[in-house]
Coordinates of C-alpha atoms in Angstrom, one line a residue:
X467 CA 0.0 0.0 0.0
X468 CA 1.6 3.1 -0.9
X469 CA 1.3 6.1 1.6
X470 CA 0.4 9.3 1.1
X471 CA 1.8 12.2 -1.2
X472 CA 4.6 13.8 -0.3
X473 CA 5.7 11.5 2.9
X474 CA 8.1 8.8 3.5
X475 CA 6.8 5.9 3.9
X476 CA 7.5 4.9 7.8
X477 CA 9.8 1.5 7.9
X478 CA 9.0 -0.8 10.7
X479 CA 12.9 -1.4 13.1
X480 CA 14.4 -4.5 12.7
X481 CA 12.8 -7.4 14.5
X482 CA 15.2 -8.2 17.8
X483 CA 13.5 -12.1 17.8
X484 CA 15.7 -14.5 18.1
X485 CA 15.3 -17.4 15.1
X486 CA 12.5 -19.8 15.5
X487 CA 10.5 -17.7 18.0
X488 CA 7.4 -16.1 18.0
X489 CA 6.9 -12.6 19.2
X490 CA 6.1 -11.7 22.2
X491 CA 8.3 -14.1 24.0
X492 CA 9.8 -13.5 27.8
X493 CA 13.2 -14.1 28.1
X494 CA 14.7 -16.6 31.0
X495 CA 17.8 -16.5 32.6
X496 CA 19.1 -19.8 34.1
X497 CA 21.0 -19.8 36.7
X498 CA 22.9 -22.7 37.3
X499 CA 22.1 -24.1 41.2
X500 CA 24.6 -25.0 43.6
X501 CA 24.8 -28.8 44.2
X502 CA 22.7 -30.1 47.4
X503 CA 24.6 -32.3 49.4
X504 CA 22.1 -35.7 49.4
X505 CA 19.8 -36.7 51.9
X506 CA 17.2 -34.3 53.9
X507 CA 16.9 -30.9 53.8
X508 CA 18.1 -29.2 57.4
X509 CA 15.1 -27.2 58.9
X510 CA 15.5 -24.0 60.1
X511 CA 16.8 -23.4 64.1
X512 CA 13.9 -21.4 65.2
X513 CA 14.3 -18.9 67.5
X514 CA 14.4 -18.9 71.5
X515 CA 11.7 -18.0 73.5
X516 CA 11.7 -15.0 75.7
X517 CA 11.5 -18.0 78.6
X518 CA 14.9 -19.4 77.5
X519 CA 17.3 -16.3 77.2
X520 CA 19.7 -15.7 80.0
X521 CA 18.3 -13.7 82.7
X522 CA 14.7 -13.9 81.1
X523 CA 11.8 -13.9 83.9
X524 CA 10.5 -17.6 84.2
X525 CA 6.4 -17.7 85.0
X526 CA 7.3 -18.2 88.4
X527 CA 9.0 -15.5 89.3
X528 CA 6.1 -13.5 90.5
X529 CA 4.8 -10.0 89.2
X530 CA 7.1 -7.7 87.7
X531 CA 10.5 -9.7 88.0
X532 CA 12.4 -7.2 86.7
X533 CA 11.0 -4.2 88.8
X534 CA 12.5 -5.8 91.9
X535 CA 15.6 -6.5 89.8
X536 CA 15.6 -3.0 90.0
X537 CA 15.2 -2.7 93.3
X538 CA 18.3 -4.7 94.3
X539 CA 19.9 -3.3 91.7
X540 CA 23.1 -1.0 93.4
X541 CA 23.8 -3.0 96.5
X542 CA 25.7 -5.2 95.9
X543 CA 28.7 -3.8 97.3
X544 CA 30.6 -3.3 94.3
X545 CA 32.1 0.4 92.9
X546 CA 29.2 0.3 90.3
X547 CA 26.5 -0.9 92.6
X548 CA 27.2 2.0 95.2
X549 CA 27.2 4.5 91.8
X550 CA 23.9 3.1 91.1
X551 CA 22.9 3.5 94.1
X552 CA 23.7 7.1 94.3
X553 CA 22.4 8.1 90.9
X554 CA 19.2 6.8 92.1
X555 CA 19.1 8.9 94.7
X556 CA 19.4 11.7 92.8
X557 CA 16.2 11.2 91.1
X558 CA 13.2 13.0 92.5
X559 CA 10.5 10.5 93.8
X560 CA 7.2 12.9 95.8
X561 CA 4.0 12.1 96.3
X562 CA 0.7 14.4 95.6
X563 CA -2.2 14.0 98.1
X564 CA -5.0 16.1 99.2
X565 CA -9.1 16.1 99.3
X566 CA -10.9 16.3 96.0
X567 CA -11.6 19.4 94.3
X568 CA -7.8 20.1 95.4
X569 CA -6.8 21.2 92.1
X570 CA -3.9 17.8 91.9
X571 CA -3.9 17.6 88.0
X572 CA -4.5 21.4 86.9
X573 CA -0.9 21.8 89.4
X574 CA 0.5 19.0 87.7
X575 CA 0.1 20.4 84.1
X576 CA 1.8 23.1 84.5
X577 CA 3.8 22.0 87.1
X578 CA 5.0 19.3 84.4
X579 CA 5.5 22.2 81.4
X580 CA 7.6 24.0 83.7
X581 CA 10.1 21.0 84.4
X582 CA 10.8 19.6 80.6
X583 CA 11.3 23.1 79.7
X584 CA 14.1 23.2 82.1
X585 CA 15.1 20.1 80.9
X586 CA 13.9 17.0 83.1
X587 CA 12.1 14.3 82.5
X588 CA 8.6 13.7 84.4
X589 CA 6.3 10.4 85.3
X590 CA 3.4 11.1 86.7
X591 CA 1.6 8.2 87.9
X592 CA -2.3 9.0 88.3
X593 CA -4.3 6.9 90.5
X594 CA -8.2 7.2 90.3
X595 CA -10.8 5.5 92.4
X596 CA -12.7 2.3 91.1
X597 CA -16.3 1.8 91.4
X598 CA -17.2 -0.4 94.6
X599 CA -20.4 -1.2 92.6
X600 CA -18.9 -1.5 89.0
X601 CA -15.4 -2.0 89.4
X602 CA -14.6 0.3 86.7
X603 CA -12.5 3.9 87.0
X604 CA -12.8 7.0 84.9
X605 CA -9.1 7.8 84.7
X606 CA -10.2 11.3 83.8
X607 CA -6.3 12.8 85.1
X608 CA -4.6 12.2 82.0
X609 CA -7.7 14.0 80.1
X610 CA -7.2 16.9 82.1
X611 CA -3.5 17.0 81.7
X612 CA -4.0 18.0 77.7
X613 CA -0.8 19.9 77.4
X614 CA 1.5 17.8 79.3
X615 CA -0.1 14.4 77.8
X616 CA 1.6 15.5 74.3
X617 CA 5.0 16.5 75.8
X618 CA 7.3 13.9 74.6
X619 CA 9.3 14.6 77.7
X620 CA 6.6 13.6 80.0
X621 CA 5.2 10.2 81.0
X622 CA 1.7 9.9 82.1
X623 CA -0.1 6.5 83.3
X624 CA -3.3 6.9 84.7
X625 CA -4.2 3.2 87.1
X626 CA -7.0 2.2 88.9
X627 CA -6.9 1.5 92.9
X628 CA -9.0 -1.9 92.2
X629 CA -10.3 -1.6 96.2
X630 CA -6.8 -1.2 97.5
X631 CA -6.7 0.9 100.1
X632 CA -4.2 4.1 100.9
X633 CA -4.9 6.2 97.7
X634 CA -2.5 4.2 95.6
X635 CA -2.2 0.6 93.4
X636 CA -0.8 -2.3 94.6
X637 CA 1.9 -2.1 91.7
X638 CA 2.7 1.6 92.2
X639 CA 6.5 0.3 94.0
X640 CA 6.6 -1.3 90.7
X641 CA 6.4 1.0 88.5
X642 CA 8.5 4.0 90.2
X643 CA 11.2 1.6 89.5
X644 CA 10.7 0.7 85.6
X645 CA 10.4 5.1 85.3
X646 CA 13.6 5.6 87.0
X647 CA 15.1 2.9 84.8
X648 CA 13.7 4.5 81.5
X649 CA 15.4 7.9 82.4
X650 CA 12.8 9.6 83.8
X651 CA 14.5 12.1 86.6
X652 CA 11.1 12.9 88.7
X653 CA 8.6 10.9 89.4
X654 CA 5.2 12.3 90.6
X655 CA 2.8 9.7 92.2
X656 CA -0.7 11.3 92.4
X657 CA -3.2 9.1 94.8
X658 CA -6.8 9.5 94.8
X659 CA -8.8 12.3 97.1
X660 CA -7.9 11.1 100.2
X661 CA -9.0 11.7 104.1
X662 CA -6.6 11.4 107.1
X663 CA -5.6 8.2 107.3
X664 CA -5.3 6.8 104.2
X665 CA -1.6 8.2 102.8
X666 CA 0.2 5.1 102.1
X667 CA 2.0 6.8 99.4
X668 CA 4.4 8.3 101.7
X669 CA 5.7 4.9 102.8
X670 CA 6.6 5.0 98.1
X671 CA 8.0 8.5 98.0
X672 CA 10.8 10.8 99.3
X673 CA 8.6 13.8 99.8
X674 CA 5.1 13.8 100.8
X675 CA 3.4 16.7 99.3
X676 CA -0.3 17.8 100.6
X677 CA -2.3 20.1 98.2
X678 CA -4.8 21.5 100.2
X679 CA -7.6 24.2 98.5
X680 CA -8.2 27.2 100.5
X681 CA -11.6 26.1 102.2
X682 CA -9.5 23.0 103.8
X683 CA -10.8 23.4 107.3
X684 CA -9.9 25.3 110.2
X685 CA -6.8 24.8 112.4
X686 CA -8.7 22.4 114.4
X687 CA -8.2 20.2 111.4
X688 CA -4.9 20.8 111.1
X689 CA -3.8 19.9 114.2
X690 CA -5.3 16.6 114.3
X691 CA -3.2 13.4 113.5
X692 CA -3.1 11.7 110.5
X693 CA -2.4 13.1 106.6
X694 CA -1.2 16.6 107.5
X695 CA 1.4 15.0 110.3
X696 CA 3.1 12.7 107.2
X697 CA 3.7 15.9 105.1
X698 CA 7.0 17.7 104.4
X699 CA 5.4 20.1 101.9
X700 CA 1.8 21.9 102.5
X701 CA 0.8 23.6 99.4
X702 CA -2.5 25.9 99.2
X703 CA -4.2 25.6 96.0
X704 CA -6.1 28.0 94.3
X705 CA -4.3 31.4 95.4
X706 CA -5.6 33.8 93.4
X707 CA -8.3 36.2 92.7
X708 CA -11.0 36.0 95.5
X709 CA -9.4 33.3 97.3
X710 CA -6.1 35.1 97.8
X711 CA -7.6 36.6 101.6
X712 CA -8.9 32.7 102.6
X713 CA -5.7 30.9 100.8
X714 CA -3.7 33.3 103.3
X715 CA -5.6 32.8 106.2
X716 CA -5.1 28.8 105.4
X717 CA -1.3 29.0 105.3
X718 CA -0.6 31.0 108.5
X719 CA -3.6 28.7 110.3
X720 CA -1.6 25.3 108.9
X721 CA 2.2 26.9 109.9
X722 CA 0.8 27.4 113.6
X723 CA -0.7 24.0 113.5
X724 CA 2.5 22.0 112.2
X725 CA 4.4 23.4 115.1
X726 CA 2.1 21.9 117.0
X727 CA 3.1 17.9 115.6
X728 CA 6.0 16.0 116.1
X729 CA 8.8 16.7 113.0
X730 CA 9.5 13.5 111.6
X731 CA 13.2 14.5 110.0
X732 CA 16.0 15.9 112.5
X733 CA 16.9 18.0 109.2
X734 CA 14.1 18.9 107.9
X735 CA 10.7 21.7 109.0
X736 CA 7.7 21.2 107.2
X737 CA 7.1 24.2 104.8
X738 CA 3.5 25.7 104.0
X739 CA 3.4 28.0 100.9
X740 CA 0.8 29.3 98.5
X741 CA 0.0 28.5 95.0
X742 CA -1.5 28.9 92.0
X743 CA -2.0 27.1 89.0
X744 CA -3.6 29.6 86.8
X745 CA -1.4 32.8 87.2
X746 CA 1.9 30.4 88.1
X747 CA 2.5 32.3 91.6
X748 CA 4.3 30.2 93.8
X749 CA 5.1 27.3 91.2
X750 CA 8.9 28.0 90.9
X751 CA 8.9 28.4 94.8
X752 CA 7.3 25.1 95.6
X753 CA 10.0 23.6 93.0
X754 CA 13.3 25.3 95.1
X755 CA 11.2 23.9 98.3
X756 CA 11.5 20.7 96.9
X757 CA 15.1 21.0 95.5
X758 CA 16.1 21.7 99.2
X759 CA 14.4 19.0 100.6
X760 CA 16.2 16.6 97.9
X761 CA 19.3 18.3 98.8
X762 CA 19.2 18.5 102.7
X763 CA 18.2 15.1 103.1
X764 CA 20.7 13.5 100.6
X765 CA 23.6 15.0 103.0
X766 CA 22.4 14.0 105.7
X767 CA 21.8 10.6 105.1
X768 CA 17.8 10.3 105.6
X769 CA 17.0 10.0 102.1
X770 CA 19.1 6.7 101.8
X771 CA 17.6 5.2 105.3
X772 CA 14.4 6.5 104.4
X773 CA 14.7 4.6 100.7
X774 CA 15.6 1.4 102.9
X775 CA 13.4 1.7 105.1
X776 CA 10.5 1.1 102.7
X777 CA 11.9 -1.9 100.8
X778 CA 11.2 -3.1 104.4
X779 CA 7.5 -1.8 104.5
X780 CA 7.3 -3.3 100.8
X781 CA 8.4 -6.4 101.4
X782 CA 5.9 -7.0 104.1
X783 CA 2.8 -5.6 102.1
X784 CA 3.8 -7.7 99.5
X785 CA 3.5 -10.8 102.0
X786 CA 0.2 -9.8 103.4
X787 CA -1.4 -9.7 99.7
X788 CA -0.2 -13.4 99.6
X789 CA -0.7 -14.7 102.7
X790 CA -4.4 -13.9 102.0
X791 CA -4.4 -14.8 98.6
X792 CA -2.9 -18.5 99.7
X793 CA -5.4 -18.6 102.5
X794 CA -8.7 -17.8 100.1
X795 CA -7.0 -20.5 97.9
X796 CA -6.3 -23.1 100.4
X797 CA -8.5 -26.0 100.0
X798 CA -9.8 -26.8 103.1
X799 CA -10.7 -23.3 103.8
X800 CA -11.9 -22.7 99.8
X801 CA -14.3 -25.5 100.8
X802 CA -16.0 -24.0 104.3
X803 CA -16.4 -20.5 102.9
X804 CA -19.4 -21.4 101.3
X805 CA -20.9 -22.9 103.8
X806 CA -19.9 -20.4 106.7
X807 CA -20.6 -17.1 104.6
X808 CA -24.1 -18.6 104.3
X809 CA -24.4 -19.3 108.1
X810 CA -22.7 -15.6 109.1
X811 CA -25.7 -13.9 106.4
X812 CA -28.6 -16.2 107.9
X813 CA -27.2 -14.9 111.4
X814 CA -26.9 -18.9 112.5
X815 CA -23.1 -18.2 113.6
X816 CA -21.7 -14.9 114.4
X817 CA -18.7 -13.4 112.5
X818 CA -15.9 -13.5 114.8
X819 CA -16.8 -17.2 115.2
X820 CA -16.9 -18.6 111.0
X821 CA -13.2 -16.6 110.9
X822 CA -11.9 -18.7 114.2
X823 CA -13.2 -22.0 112.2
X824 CA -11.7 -21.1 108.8
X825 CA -7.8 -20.2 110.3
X826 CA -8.4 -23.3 112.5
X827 CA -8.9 -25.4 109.6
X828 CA -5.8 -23.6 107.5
X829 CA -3.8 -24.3 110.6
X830 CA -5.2 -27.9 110.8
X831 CA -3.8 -28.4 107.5
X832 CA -0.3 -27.3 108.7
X833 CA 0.7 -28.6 111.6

């Protein structure tokens, strides 16, 4: 067919397929394969389990194996144990207690800005109630904490009590230790609204720290034992504004009522200062406060006795939560309960009486 006038006709390129080959065609490269050895093929070595490397926690072990690692980590009499030792000292461990309504989380946000701007790294560890009808918690703190929850320099883990009493978790030891060990240089441990007797955070922390808001009472309720005697820092919330007059009348009602109660430190005076979350006054104060108190008792020696001192007081909670749960689970007394929880409700045998013949039967068992 001839083309058109006035154009080349277009020539078609040479055909690149090979002789005897229809195009398209797909070209194959063989390779030529390494000689197999005869016999079966080897199977792959798979790899260990987490149970089988050196130092791996076995089942056994009991909860959070390598918290109390931790926690005999640096005494072991060595040079590098005792520099352990002292570098975990130098981290920052205080408790946050106080009534509800305190104002605990708006402090902590900006409490927390303030100290990864300087540099540090915070924990907070947030403790809110459970339901005694539901079982569940809210865990509303780190909602609150909106700022802070986004600073990549702060850690925030919000837990639920689960009935235990004293404001905190039963894994709250636990987890100061796995924060100090990820670098985190203060650690704030914030327990539930709490009354007077239940501050078994201080037996976790260095310094106790009591947020109070300036309707907290009169000096009547100051002076009497209990929360306010365990605190090394008294901080009134809420000090501005209106509540500047009341927040003032608090403080100097609180610093006539601590001299009142017996110091617990030889080297340290319980401090009561004023606060405020919203316009910042007193913030960078309560920090130097806090600083000192680090500082003072480090010299002196407290801070280490004090630290040992509550391995002692952890050890034995940590028995009591067994002890009961083996007694529960023993199976002479898992098979009276029953039977004497349905006498004690029909009133047919008095309290006092079914628990005398439930540890008489876990003691029959063991002697």
């Amino acid at each position: 067919m001839s083309g058109a006038p006035g154009v080349a006709p277009q020539t078609s390129p040479p055909s690149r397929t090979p002789p005897g080959l229809q195009a398209p065609w797909t070209a194959v490269t063989h390779r030529n394969p390494r000689p197999r050895p005869p016999g079966p093929r080897p199977r792959p070595t798979p790899p260990p389990s987490p149970g089988s490397l050196p130092g791996a926690p076995t089942p056994g072990n009991g909860r959070c194996a390598c918290a109390r690692e931790s926690a005999g980590a640096g005494r072991s009499g060595s040079p590098e144990g005792a520099g352990q030792e002292g570098a975990a000292l130098l981290r920052l461990r205080a408790g946050l207690s106080g009534p509800p309504g305190a104002g605990k989380s708006t402090f902590i946000e900006y409490f927390g800005k303030m100290l990864t701007e300087r540099g540090h790294k915070l924990s907070v560890l947030a403790v809110d109630p459970s339901s005694c009808t539901s079982g569940g918690s809210l865990l509303g703190d780190k909602t609150r904490m909106t700022e802070l929850s986004r600073d990549m320099n702060a850690y925030i883990r919000p837990s639920p009590t689960r009935g235990t009493l004293g404001g905190v978790t039963r894994t709250t030891n636990e987890a100061i230790l796995l924060c100090e060990g990820g670098g985190y240089d203060v650690i704030l441990v914030e327990t539930v609204g709490v009354g007077q007797s239940e501050f078994a955070v201080a037996d976790m922390v260095d310094m106790f720290i009591l947020l109070l808001p300036p309707a907290g009472g009169d000096e009547l309720q100051g002076i009497k034992r209990g929360i306010v005697e365990m605190a090394d820092l008294v901080a009134i919330t809420k000090s501005d504004g209106d509540l500047i007059v009341p927040a003032r009348r608090i403080q100097a009602e609180y610093v006539s009522a601590l001299k009142l109660l017996r110091r617990r430190s030889g080297v340290w005076r319980p401090k009561v200062i004023r606060i405020s979350a919203q316009s910042g006054e007193g913030i960078t104060e309560m920090w130097d406060k806090m600083k000192e108190f680090q500082e003072v008792m480090l010299v002196s020696g407290e801070l280490a006795a004090k630290r040992q001192k509550q391995q002692k007081v952890w050890m034995w909670n940590l028995i009591q939560e067994n002890v009961i749960e083996h007694f529960r689970t023993h199976p002479a007394v898992r098979e009276q309960i029953p039977l004497l929880e349905k006498r004690v409700l029909s009133g047919a045998l008095s309290p006092g009486l079914a628990a005398d013949l439930l540890l008489k039967a876990f003691k029959s068992r063991h002697e």
